[in-house]
Short mmCIF file of C-alpha atoms in Angstrom, two decimals:
data_model
loop_
_atom_site.label_atom_id
_atom_site.label_comp_id
_atom_site.label_asym_id
_atom_site.label_seq_id
_atom_site.Cartn_x
_atom_site.Cartn_y
_atom_site.Cartn_z
CA MET A 1312 31.46 7.90 62.25
CA LYS A 1313 32.87 11.13 60.83
CA VAL A 1314 35.29 9.23 58.60
CA GLY A 1315 32.45 7.03 57.30
CA GLY A 1316 30.25 10.03 56.60
CA GLN A 1317 33.05 11.78 54.75
CA LYS A 1318 33.63 8.70 52.59
CA ARG A 1319 29.94 8.56 51.69
CA ARG A 1320 29.99 12.23 50.72
CA LEU A 1321 33.07 11.70 48.56
CA LYS A 1322 31.42 8.72 46.86
CA MET A 1323 28.26 10.75 46.25
CA GLN A 1324 30.29 13.61 44.75
CA ALA A 1325 32.17 11.15 42.54
CA LYS A 1326 28.90 9.67 41.31
CA LYS A 1327 27.51 13.13 40.52
CA LYS A 1328 30.64 14.02 38.55
CA LEU A 1329 30.45 10.74 36.64
CA LEU A 1330 26.77 11.32 35.77
CA LEU A 1331 27.55 14.89 34.72
CA LEU A 1332 30.37 13.75 32.47
CA LEU A 1333 28.14 11.04 30.99
CA ALA A 1334 25.38 13.55 30.27
CA CYS A 1335 27.86 15.94 28.65
CA THR A 1336 29.26 13.14 26.50
CA ILE A 1337 25.81 12.02 25.34
CA SER A 1338 24.65 15.57 24.57
CA ARG A 1339 27.79 16.31 22.58
CA SER A 1340 27.42 13.03 20.67
CA ILE A 1341 23.83 13.90 19.73
CA CYS A 1342 24.80 17.38 18.59
CA LEU A 1343 27.66 16.07 16.51
CA ALA A 1344 25.47 13.34 14.97
CA PHE A 1345 22.98 15.88 13.62
CA ASN A 1346 25.41 18.76 13.05
CA PRO A 1347 28.85 17.45 12.06
CA SER A 1348 31.49 20.16 12.47
CA PRO A 1349 35.13 20.54 11.41
CA PHE A 1350 36.10 19.45 14.92
CA HIS A 1351 34.56 16.00 14.42
CA HIS A 1352 37.72 14.37 13.10
CA GLU A 1353 39.79 16.07 15.80
CA ILE A 1354 37.47 14.66 18.47
CA ALA A 1355 37.71 11.16 16.99
CA SER A 1356 41.50 11.47 16.88
CA ARG A 1357 41.57 12.56 20.52
CA HIS A 1358 39.37 9.62 21.46
CA ARG A 1359 41.65 7.08 19.73
CA LYS A 1360 44.71 8.66 21.30
CA ARG A 1361 43.09 8.65 24.71
CA CYS A 1362 42.14 4.98 24.39
CA SER A 1363 45.78 4.07 23.69
CA GLN A 1364 47.00 5.81 26.86
CA PRO A 1365 47.41 4.16 30.27
CA HIS A 1366 44.43 4.39 32.56
CA HIS A 1367 45.95 6.95 34.97
CA GLN A 1368 46.81 9.32 32.08
CA LYS A 1369 43.31 9.09 30.63
CA ARG A 1370 41.80 9.84 34.02
CA GLN A 1371 44.13 12.80 34.57
CA HIS A 1372 43.28 14.61 31.32
CA TYR A 1373 39.69 13.44 30.77
CA ASP A 1374 37.92 16.42 32.32
CA SER A 1375 40.05 19.12 30.70
CA ARG A 1376 40.03 17.59 27.21
CA LEU A 1377 36.28 16.93 27.31
CA MET A 1378 35.50 20.51 28.30
CA MET A 1379 37.74 21.83 25.51
CA ILE A 1380 35.62 20.14 22.81
CA PRO A 1381 33.66 22.88 21.00
CA ILE A 1382 29.95 22.39 20.35
CA ASN A 1383 28.19 23.57 17.23
CA SER A 1384 25.64 26.08 18.50
CA GLN A 1385 23.32 25.71 15.50
CA PRO A 1386 19.89 24.13 16.22
CA VAL A 1387 19.29 20.51 15.24
CA LEU A 1388 16.32 21.54 13.04
CA ASP A 1389 16.70 24.36 10.54
CA SER A 1390 13.93 26.82 9.73
CA SER A 1391 12.41 24.71 6.93
CA ASP A 1392 12.19 21.66 9.21
CA GLN A 1393 10.60 23.78 11.92
CA ILE A 1394 7.94 24.98 9.45
CA LEU A 1395 7.35 21.36 8.44
CA ALA A 1396 6.96 20.35 12.08
CA ALA A 1397 4.47 23.17 12.65
CA TRP A 1398 2.27 22.16 9.69
CA THR A 1399 2.44 18.48 10.67
CA PHE A 1400 1.36 19.40 14.20
CA LEU A 1401 -1.48 21.55 12.84
CA PHE A 1402 -2.67 18.66 10.67
CA ALA A 1403 -2.73 16.22 13.59
CA SER A 1404 -4.19 18.64 16.16
CA SER A 1405 -6.90 19.99 13.82
CA HIS A 1406 -8.08 16.49 12.95
CA ILE A 1407 -8.13 15.29 16.52
CA GLY A 1408 -9.80 18.53 17.62
CA MET A 1409 -12.48 18.38 14.92
CA SER A 1410 -13.17 14.76 15.75
CA ALA A 1411 -13.48 15.55 19.45
CA THR A 1412 -16.12 18.24 18.77
CA ARG A 1413 -17.73 16.39 15.87
CA SER A 1414 -21.24 16.18 17.32
CA SER A 1415 -21.53 19.88 18.13
CA ILE A 1416 -20.06 20.89 14.75
CA ILE A 1417 -22.49 18.64 12.86
CA ARG A 1418 -25.43 19.94 14.86
CA SER A 1419 -24.49 23.58 14.25
CA LEU A 1420 -23.89 23.00 10.54
CA GLY A 1421 -27.23 21.21 10.19
CA GLU A 1422 -29.09 24.08 11.84
CA THR A 1423 -27.31 26.59 9.60
CA VAL A 1424 -28.19 24.66 6.42
CA ASN A 1425 -31.80 24.39 7.60
CA SER A 1426 -31.98 28.14 8.22
CA LEU A 1427 -30.97 28.64 4.56
CA ASN A 1428 -33.92 26.42 3.47
CA LEU A 1429 -31.59 23.84 1.90
CA VAL A 1430 -32.83 20.84 3.92
CA ALA A 1431 -35.33 18.62 2.05
CA ASN A 1432 -34.95 20.83 -1.01
CA GLU A 1433 -36.54 19.06 -3.97
CA GLY A 1434 -34.01 20.53 -6.38
CA TRP A 1435 -31.02 19.08 -4.50
CA GLU A 1436 -31.08 15.36 -5.39
CA LEU A 1437 -28.64 12.60 -6.27
CA PRO A 1438 -29.00 10.50 -9.45
CA SER A 1439 -31.63 7.77 -9.22
CA TRP A 1440 -28.97 5.07 -9.51
CA TRP A 1441 -26.94 6.37 -6.52
CA PRO A 1442 -26.55 3.51 -3.99
CA GLY A 1443 -27.35 3.56 -0.33
CA ASP A 1444 -29.54 6.62 0.10
CA ASN A 1445 -31.90 4.54 2.21
CA THR A 1446 -33.09 7.08 4.81
CA GLY A 1447 -33.70 10.25 2.82
CA GLY A 1448 -34.31 8.97 -0.67
CA ASN A 1449 -32.13 10.74 -3.23
CA LYS A 1450 -32.11 14.09 -1.46
CA ILE A 1451 -28.66 15.44 -0.67
CA PHE A 1452 -29.82 17.09 2.57
CA PRO A 1453 -32.88 15.06 3.67
CA ASP A 1454 -32.68 16.30 7.29
CA ASN A 1455 -30.59 18.51 9.57
CA LEU A 1456 -28.39 15.69 10.87
CA THR A 1457 -27.49 14.33 7.44
CA ALA A 1458 -26.89 17.84 6.10
CA GLY A 1459 -24.57 18.62 8.99
CA ARG A 1460 -22.65 15.41 8.45
CA GLN A 1461 -22.18 16.01 4.73
CA ILE A 1462 -20.95 19.59 5.30
CA TYR A 1463 -18.68 18.31 8.07
CA ARG A 1464 -17.10 15.80 5.68
CA GLY A 1465 -16.35 18.57 3.18
CA LEU A 1466 -14.90 20.81 5.90
CA TYR A 1467 -12.83 17.94 7.29
CA THR A 1468 -11.44 17.21 3.81
CA ALA A 1469 -10.63 20.89 3.18
CA VAL A 1470 -8.68 21.15 6.43
CA SER A 1471 -6.80 17.97 5.46
CA PHE A 1472 -5.76 19.36 2.11
CA LEU A 1473 -4.70 22.68 3.62
CA THR A 1474 -2.63 21.38 6.53
CA LEU A 1475 -1.21 18.18 5.05
CA GLY A 1476 -0.64 19.81 1.68
CA SER A 1477 1.26 22.66 3.33
CA ALA A 1478 3.30 20.14 5.33
CA PHE A 1479 4.17 18.28 2.14
CA GLY A 1480 5.21 21.52 0.46
CA ALA A 1481 7.47 22.36 3.41
CA TYR A 1482 8.90 18.85 3.21
CA LEU A 1483 9.88 19.28 -0.45
CA HIS A 1484 11.64 22.56 0.39
CA SER A 1485 13.48 21.16 3.39
CA SER A 1486 17.24 21.63 3.39
CA SER A 1487 17.99 18.55 5.48
CA VAL A 1488 21.02 16.56 4.37
CA ALA A 1489 20.37 12.89 3.62
CA LEU A 1490 22.22 10.25 5.60
CA ASP A 1491 24.67 8.02 3.74
CA ILE A 1492 23.44 4.44 4.15
CA SER A 1493 25.40 1.96 2.08
CA GLY A 1494 26.48 -1.64 2.02
CA GLU A 1495 24.69 -4.99 2.37
CA GLN A 1496 23.00 -3.93 5.59
CA SER A 1497 21.29 -1.02 3.84
CA THR A 1498 19.99 -3.39 1.15
CA LEU A 1499 18.49 -5.63 3.82
CA LEU A 1500 17.05 -2.61 5.62
CA HIS A 1501 15.63 -1.23 2.37
CA ASN A 1502 13.91 -4.52 1.50
CA ALA A 1503 12.54 -4.93 5.03
CA CYS A 1504 11.12 -1.40 5.06
CA LEU A 1505 9.70 -1.79 1.55
CA LEU A 1506 7.95 -5.01 2.56
CA SER A 1507 6.61 -3.36 5.72
CA ALA A 1508 5.24 -0.42 3.73
CA ALA A 1509 3.66 -2.75 1.15
CA LEU A 1510 2.00 -4.92 3.80
CA SER A 1511 0.65 -1.81 5.50
CA PHE A 1512 -0.77 -0.62 2.19
CA GLY A 1513 -2.35 -4.02 1.62
CA ALA A 1514 -3.97 -4.00 5.07
CA ALA A 1515 -5.41 -0.52 4.47
CA ILE A 1516 -6.82 -1.56 1.08
CA ALA A 1517 -8.36 -4.69 2.59
CA SER A 1518 -10.02 -2.59 5.30
CA LEU A 1519 -11.99 -0.72 2.62
CA VAL A 1520 -14.13 -3.83 2.12
CA ASN A 1521 -14.02 -4.77 5.82
CA ALA A 1522 -14.87 -1.38 7.30
CA SER A 1523 -14.94 -0.42 10.97
CA PRO A 1524 -17.57 1.93 12.42
CA LEU A 1525 -14.64 4.12 13.49
CA GLY A 1526 -13.42 4.52 9.90
CA LEU A 1527 -14.42 6.73 7.01
CA MET A 1528 -15.50 4.03 4.59
CA PRO A 1529 -19.21 3.18 4.16
CA ASN A 1530 -20.45 -0.39 4.08
CA PHE A 1531 -22.40 -1.99 1.24
CA GLU A 1532 -24.44 -5.18 1.01
CA ALA A 1533 -26.39 -7.11 -1.59
CA THR A 1534 -30.08 -6.19 -1.69
CA THR A 1535 -32.81 -8.63 -0.64
CA ASP A 1536 -36.49 -8.91 -1.47
CA ASP A 1537 -37.66 -7.97 2.05
CA VAL A 1538 -35.92 -4.57 1.97
CA ASP A 1539 -36.75 -1.48 -0.08
CA ASN A 1540 -34.32 -1.58 -3.00
CA SER A 1541 -34.70 2.02 -4.14
CA GLY A 1542 -31.35 3.73 -4.50
CA SER A 1543 -29.50 0.47 -5.14
CA LEU A 1544 -26.95 0.02 -7.89
CA ALA A 1545 -26.41 -3.39 -9.53
CA GLY A 1546 -28.08 -5.11 -6.57
CA ILE A 1547 -25.85 -3.35 -4.01
CA ARG A 1548 -26.94 -0.79 -1.45
CA ARG A 1549 -25.34 1.00 1.47
CA ASP A 1550 -25.99 0.03 5.09
CA ASP A 1551 -23.45 1.39 7.58
CA ALA A 1552 -25.06 -0.50 10.48
CA LEU A 1553 -23.26 -3.61 9.23
CA LYS A 1554 -19.95 -2.07 10.28
CA PHE A 1555 -20.90 -2.69 13.91
CA THR A 1556 -20.71 -6.45 13.27
CA THR A 1557 -17.24 -7.72 14.21
CA LYS A 1558 -15.77 -9.51 11.22
CA GLY A 1559 -12.40 -10.31 9.67
CA LEU A 1560 -9.99 -7.41 10.17
CA THR A 1561 -12.00 -5.82 12.96
CA ARG A 1562 -11.40 -8.98 14.99
CA ILE A 1563 -7.69 -8.04 14.83
CA THR A 1564 -8.10 -4.34 15.68
CA ARG A 1565 -10.96 -1.88 15.72
CA HIS A 1566 -8.83 0.52 13.61
CA PRO A 1567 -7.88 -1.53 10.51
CA LEU A 1568 -7.72 1.52 8.21
CA ILE A 1569 -5.65 3.97 10.30
CA LEU A 1570 -3.26 1.82 12.35
CA PRO A 1571 -1.41 0.53 9.23
CA VAL A 1572 -0.20 4.13 8.84
CA VAL A 1573 2.14 3.49 11.81
CA PRO A 1574 4.47 0.91 10.18
CA TRP A 1575 4.06 2.63 6.81
CA GLY A 1576 5.21 5.99 8.19
CA ILE A 1577 8.21 4.50 10.00
CA ALA A 1578 9.26 2.46 6.95
CA THR A 1579 8.84 5.39 4.56
CA SER A 1580 10.85 7.73 6.78
CA VAL A 1581 13.78 5.28 6.48
CA LEU A 1582 13.30 4.63 2.76
CA ALA A 1583 13.13 8.35 1.99
CA GLY A 1584 16.60 8.89 3.44
CA GLY A 1585 16.32 9.02 7.22
CA ARG A 1586 16.65 12.81 7.30
CA PRO A 1587 15.08 14.96 10.04
CA CYS A 1588 12.38 16.09 7.59
CA ASP A 1589 11.53 12.42 6.83
CA ALA A 1590 11.18 11.66 10.51
CA ILE A 1591 9.04 14.77 11.06
CA LEU A 1592 6.56 14.15 8.23
CA PHE A 1593 6.27 10.37 8.02
CA GLY A 1594 7.10 9.69 11.65
CA GLY A 1595 4.66 12.44 12.59
CA LEU A 1596 1.92 10.72 10.61
CA SER A 1597 2.66 7.51 12.53
CA ILE A 1598 2.32 9.32 15.85
CA TYR A 1599 -0.87 11.00 14.64
CA ALA A 1600 -2.36 7.63 13.69
CA VAL A 1601 -1.80 6.24 17.18
CA ALA A 1602 -2.94 9.43 18.94
CA GLY A 1603 -6.01 9.82 16.72
CA CYS A 1604 -7.17 6.23 17.22
CA TYR A 1605 -6.57 6.44 20.96
CA ALA A 1606 -8.53 9.70 21.14
CA GLN A 1607 -11.42 8.02 19.32
CA ASP A 1608 -11.42 5.20 21.86
CA LEU A 1609 -11.46 7.65 24.77
CA ARG A 1610 -14.45 9.52 23.33
CA VAL A 1611 -16.41 6.30 22.98
CA ILE A 1612 -15.48 5.08 26.47
CA ARG A 1613 -16.34 8.44 28.06
CA GLU A 1614 -19.37 8.96 25.77
CA GLU A 1615 -18.11 12.44 24.94
CA GLY A 1616 -19.26 12.48 21.31
CA SER A 1617 -19.82 10.45 18.18
CA VAL A 1618 -16.99 8.96 16.13
CA GLY A 1619 -16.59 7.54 12.66
CA THR A 1620 -18.94 8.28 9.78
CA VAL A 1621 -21.93 6.02 10.28
CA PHE A 1622 -24.32 8.01 8.13
CA GLN A 1623 -27.04 5.65 7.00
CA THR A 1624 -28.65 2.63 8.64
CA GLU A 1625 -31.58 0.47 7.63
CA SER A 1626 -34.95 1.26 9.20
CA ARG A 1627 -35.26 -2.36 10.35
CA ASP A 1628 -32.50 -1.66 12.92
CA THR A 1629 -34.05 1.48 14.44
CA LYS A 1630 -35.91 1.57 17.74
CA GLU A 1631 -38.92 3.70 18.54
CA GLY A 1632 -38.32 6.43 21.07
CA VAL A 1633 -34.52 6.10 20.93
CA SER A 1634 -32.47 8.75 19.16
CA GLU A 1635 -30.10 7.77 16.37
CA GLU A 1636 -27.14 9.12 18.35
CA GLU A 1637 -28.00 6.97 21.38
CA GLN A 1638 -28.40 3.89 19.18
CA GLU A 1639 -24.98 4.57 17.67
CA ARG A 1640 -23.41 4.82 21.13
CA THR A 1641 -25.01 1.57 22.23
CA ARG A 1642 -23.72 -0.24 19.15
CA LEU A 1643 -20.26 1.25 19.63
CA ARG A 1644 -20.11 0.07 23.24
CA SER A 1645 -20.95 -3.44 22.12
CA PHE A 1646 -18.37 -3.23 19.33
CA PHE A 1647 -15.70 -2.06 21.79
CA GLU A 1648 -16.39 -4.92 24.16
CA GLN A 1649 -15.60 -7.39 21.40
CA THR A 1650 -12.57 -5.68 19.83
CA SER A 1651 -9.18 -4.24 20.82
CA PHE A 1652 -7.03 -1.21 20.05
CA ILE A 1653 -3.76 -3.17 19.99
CA PRO A 1654 -3.72 -5.65 17.07
CA PHE A 1655 -4.51 -9.25 18.08
CA LYS A 1656 -5.04 -8.35 21.76
CA ALA A 1657 -8.68 -9.47 21.55
CA VAL A 1658 -7.44 -12.79 20.14
CA PHE A 1659 -4.90 -13.31 22.92
CA ASP A 1660 -7.42 -12.61 25.70
CA GLY A 1661 -10.05 -14.92 24.19
CA ARG A 1662 -12.61 -12.38 22.92
CA GLN A 1663 -11.93 -13.29 19.29
CA SER A 1664 -10.91 -16.42 17.46
CA PHE A 1665 -7.94 -16.70 15.13
CA ASP A 1666 -9.87 -19.21 13.03
CA ASP A 1667 -12.62 -16.62 12.43
CA ILE A 1668 -10.00 -14.13 11.25
CA VAL A 1669 -8.55 -16.64 8.78
CA SER A 1670 -11.97 -17.54 7.39
CA GLU A 1671 -13.41 -14.00 7.22
CA ALA A 1672 -10.49 -11.68 6.34
CA PRO A 1673 -10.46 -10.28 2.77
CA TRP A 1674 -7.26 -12.06 1.74
CA LEU A 1675 -7.63 -11.39 -1.99
CA GLN A 1676 -7.87 -7.64 -1.43
CA PHE A 1677 -4.95 -7.82 1.00
CA LEU A 1678 -2.77 -9.67 -1.51
CA LEU A 1679 -3.64 -7.35 -4.38
CA GLY A 1680 -3.13 -4.32 -2.13
CA THR A 1681 0.29 -5.57 -1.03
CA ILE A 1682 1.42 -6.12 -4.61
CA ALA A 1683 0.15 -2.67 -5.55
CA GLY A 1684 1.80 -1.29 -2.40
CA ILE A 1685 5.28 -2.26 -3.63
CA TYR A 1686 4.75 -0.31 -6.85
CA VAL A 1687 3.11 2.64 -5.09
CA GLU A 1688 5.84 2.91 -2.46
CA GLU A 1689 8.63 2.84 -5.02
CA LYS A 1690 6.75 5.40 -7.11
CA ILE A 1691 6.34 7.65 -4.07
CA LEU A 1692 10.06 7.46 -3.30
CA HIS A 1693 10.93 8.19 -6.92
CA LEU A 1694 8.65 11.23 -7.01
CA LEU A 1695 9.95 12.51 -3.68
CA ALA A 1696 13.53 12.30 -4.96
CA GLU A 1697 12.55 14.00 -8.22
CA TRP A 1698 10.46 16.80 -6.69
CA SER A 1699 12.91 17.61 -3.92
CA ALA A 1700 15.94 17.66 -6.23
#
């Protein structure tokens, strides 16, 4: 029994040593991949020499030679990349945070604007031809709620320009060294990433005419005789309530505008050079897109606050005695039951039909957006190379 127990302990110790050596090897490989040092060629030479030796010699000198390999003590990310990461994190966290507290911010802003006597001010009006002002006429701030929402949009945009603009500035000043990708494989990779970025751009453009209630775009419709047509432009007026109707792209995913950022960010990070700064900025935007959409879904499921920018709805859809916020939540719950976060999941589980997607999706806008996406992506890469030179 004692002999058996001793053997088990020896085996356990051997396994621990093997795992420790494996961890050391992996960590050193990662460090050397991001921070090549003058010892790199010496290490490769040692490895080739070791591979040509008999097994018992390799085993005898493995531990000592591995521990003698020096490690570059410099951090993987330099100071400029760390600043870029900080601004990218601030952009993502501020947007998710503002969206999570959207209702309370809008309410507070509306009360503040009302206290300044700016709500229902006759001197603050939009042009008579402005489309879609179907609840407050042409007034910019017809009521507290609308005033709060409009101020919130401006504040949201200002924070975007500050944080994302600062991140982009840090990106241009990054001192990361580009990876050398050459050969036929890089050409195939370049074309695949370019196509992925263009298709993502096309999907985002198509979503502008097939808006989701969780997105920023308003919805417009042709006017009819049974509806008040004041505020319409060329027979078109705004009605955001139509975004709650599942159609076309929203049958694929309830986030048709934001989720295309995921493949676009990954593809652009590769096309831009595959440097750490590329992964931080463009890969960070991909992570933000997933996290932001998921956070929106959680708020709707938990009824913790409003989402999207559903500003104006037709009076024919309102219900007496029910607040606008409660109506929005009810519509969102119904919309969520019919749609999915993961693209095509609602199709696979039978909630949506692929035939409906084919017949309703804005294919013309998708095609034009994809063609434009190829030009835009190549222009972006050209400008990035020029500005960061």
